[in-house]
């Protein structure tokens, strides 16, 4: 077999996905030792994969619900070659985001009825959106070239556009005093319609996201901060008026809480 089955970013994705033979694996590890940017990118992809695995581990052995298995035939299609899909696992993760937005979805059902939570935390009375917010965080924070849809240079346009789509006035918090600079944001699907994500980055390369979505039935409610954690990813979320807010990051809980308090004061 050719020594160059994968090249460039394909090789790094294959390394993360465990698809390399010992010789290829050694070659990648030697490369990562002298290329810290690529090494950090690989670490972020591994975190993303682990987060997805942790999230869906309990679902793997569950039977397919009757309303899905009888109405939708499942066909196995041989996977395309990696050259036809160079982004591999990130594309698969993106499909998870889309599936969350489909009402009545199999995996998505637990997001919207609030059953996936930290057992020590009381969920909001409308819905638990912490997990979809964390999913969006896992999918987009590892991105190098396209982490956001609209960059910080168009901050005014970004705020107006997302306010229009969510039908609510949105402000973009300034976190520079806490060491995080705005990168930009994007529009996302959610169980209650459009959602928004703002992304920030520290000088050390750590990224956090703020996720906003409309509450179920547009209820105007106030809740205390609630906490959720999957792996190393932590999230605080709450409702204020007709919007739900979540702040997510792979940082210490106390540090994240400082950011949450700062965000809350600016909203």
PDB file of N, CA and C in Angstrom, residues 109-117 123-124 126-129:
ATOM      1  N   UNK A 109     -34.382  14.137  20.927  1.00  0.00           N
ATOM      2  CA  UNK A 109     -35.517  14.192  21.834  1.00  0.00           C
ATOM      3  C   UNK A 109     -35.094  14.535  23.250  1.00  0.00           C
ATOM      4  N   UNK A 110     -33.941  14.049  23.686  1.00  0.00           N
ATOM      5  CA  UNK A 110     -33.517  14.313  25.048  1.00  0.00           C
ATOM      6  C   UNK A 110     -33.050  15.742  25.245  1.00  0.00           C
ATOM      7  N   UNK A 111     -32.644  16.406  24.152  1.00  0.00           N
ATOM      8  CA  UNK A 111     -32.249  17.798  24.295  1.00  0.00           C
ATOM      9  C   UNK A 111     -33.453  18.650  24.682  1.00  0.00           C
ATOM     10  N   UNK A 112     -34.568  18.377  24.025  1.00  0.00           N
ATOM     11  CA  UNK A 112     -35.676  19.298  24.127  1.00  0.00           C
ATOM     12  C   UNK A 112     -36.583  19.012  25.313  1.00  0.00           C
ATOM     13  N   UNK A 113     -36.543  17.802  25.861  1.00  0.00           N
ATOM     14  CA  UNK A 113     -37.349  17.558  27.051  1.00  0.00           C
ATOM     15  C   UNK A 113     -36.537  17.718  28.320  1.00  0.00           C
ATOM     16  N   UNK A 114     -35.261  18.094  28.181  1.00  0.00           N
ATOM     17  CA  UNK A 114     -34.459  18.427  29.348  1.00  0.00           C
ATOM     18  C   UNK A 114     -33.934  17.242  30.107  1.00  0.00           C
ATOM     19  N   UNK A 115     -33.942  16.031  29.533  1.00  0.00           N
ATOM     20  CA  UNK A 115     -33.526  14.853  30.285  1.00  0.00           C
ATOM     21  C   UNK A 115     -32.025  14.647  30.277  1.00  0.00           C
ATOM     22  N   UNK A 116     -31.285  15.328  29.393  1.00  0.00           N
ATOM     23  CA  UNK A 116     -29.829  15.258  29.439  1.00  0.00           C
ATOM     24  C   UNK A 116     -29.341  16.449  30.243  1.00  0.00           C
ATOM     25  N   UNK A 117     -29.051  16.244  31.499  1.00  0.00           N
ATOM     26  CA  UNK A 117     -28.614  17.327  32.364  1.00  0.00           C
ATOM     27  C   UNK A 117     -27.638  16.807  33.382  1.00  0.00           C
ATOM     28  N   UNK A 123     -33.231  21.847  36.022  1.00  0.00           N
ATOM     29  CA  UNK A 123     -33.298  22.431  34.684  1.00  0.00           C
ATOM     30  C   UNK A 123     -34.328  23.544  34.627  1.00  0.00           C
ATOM     31  N   UNK A 124     -34.222  24.374  33.602  1.00  0.00           N
ATOM     32  CA  UNK A 124     -35.200  25.438  33.401  1.00  0.00           C
ATOM     33  C   UNK A 124     -36.556  24.827  33.108  1.00  0.00           C
ATOM     34  N   UNK A 126     -38.686  25.505  30.850  1.00  0.00           N
ATOM     35  CA  UNK A 126     -39.081  25.389  29.448  1.00  0.00           C
ATOM     36  C   UNK A 126     -38.347  24.254  28.748  1.00  0.00           C
ATOM     37  N   UNK A 127     -37.070  24.324  28.622  1.00  0.00           N
ATOM     38  CA  UNK A 127     -36.319  23.289  27.937  1.00  0.00           C
ATOM     39  C   UNK A 127     -34.848  23.415  28.313  1.00  0.00           C
ATOM     40  N   UNK A 128     -34.122  22.333  28.190  1.00  0.00           N
ATOM     41  CA  UNK A 128     -32.688  22.351  28.450  1.00  0.00           C
ATOM     42  C   UNK A 128     -31.963  22.473  27.121  1.00  0.00           C
ATOM     43  N   UNK A 129     -31.355  23.613  26.883  1.00  0.00           N
ATOM     44  CA  UNK A 129     -30.660  23.825  25.617  1.00  0.00           C
ATOM     45  C   UNK A 129     -29.153  23.793  25.792  1.00  0.00           C
TER      46      UNK A 129
END
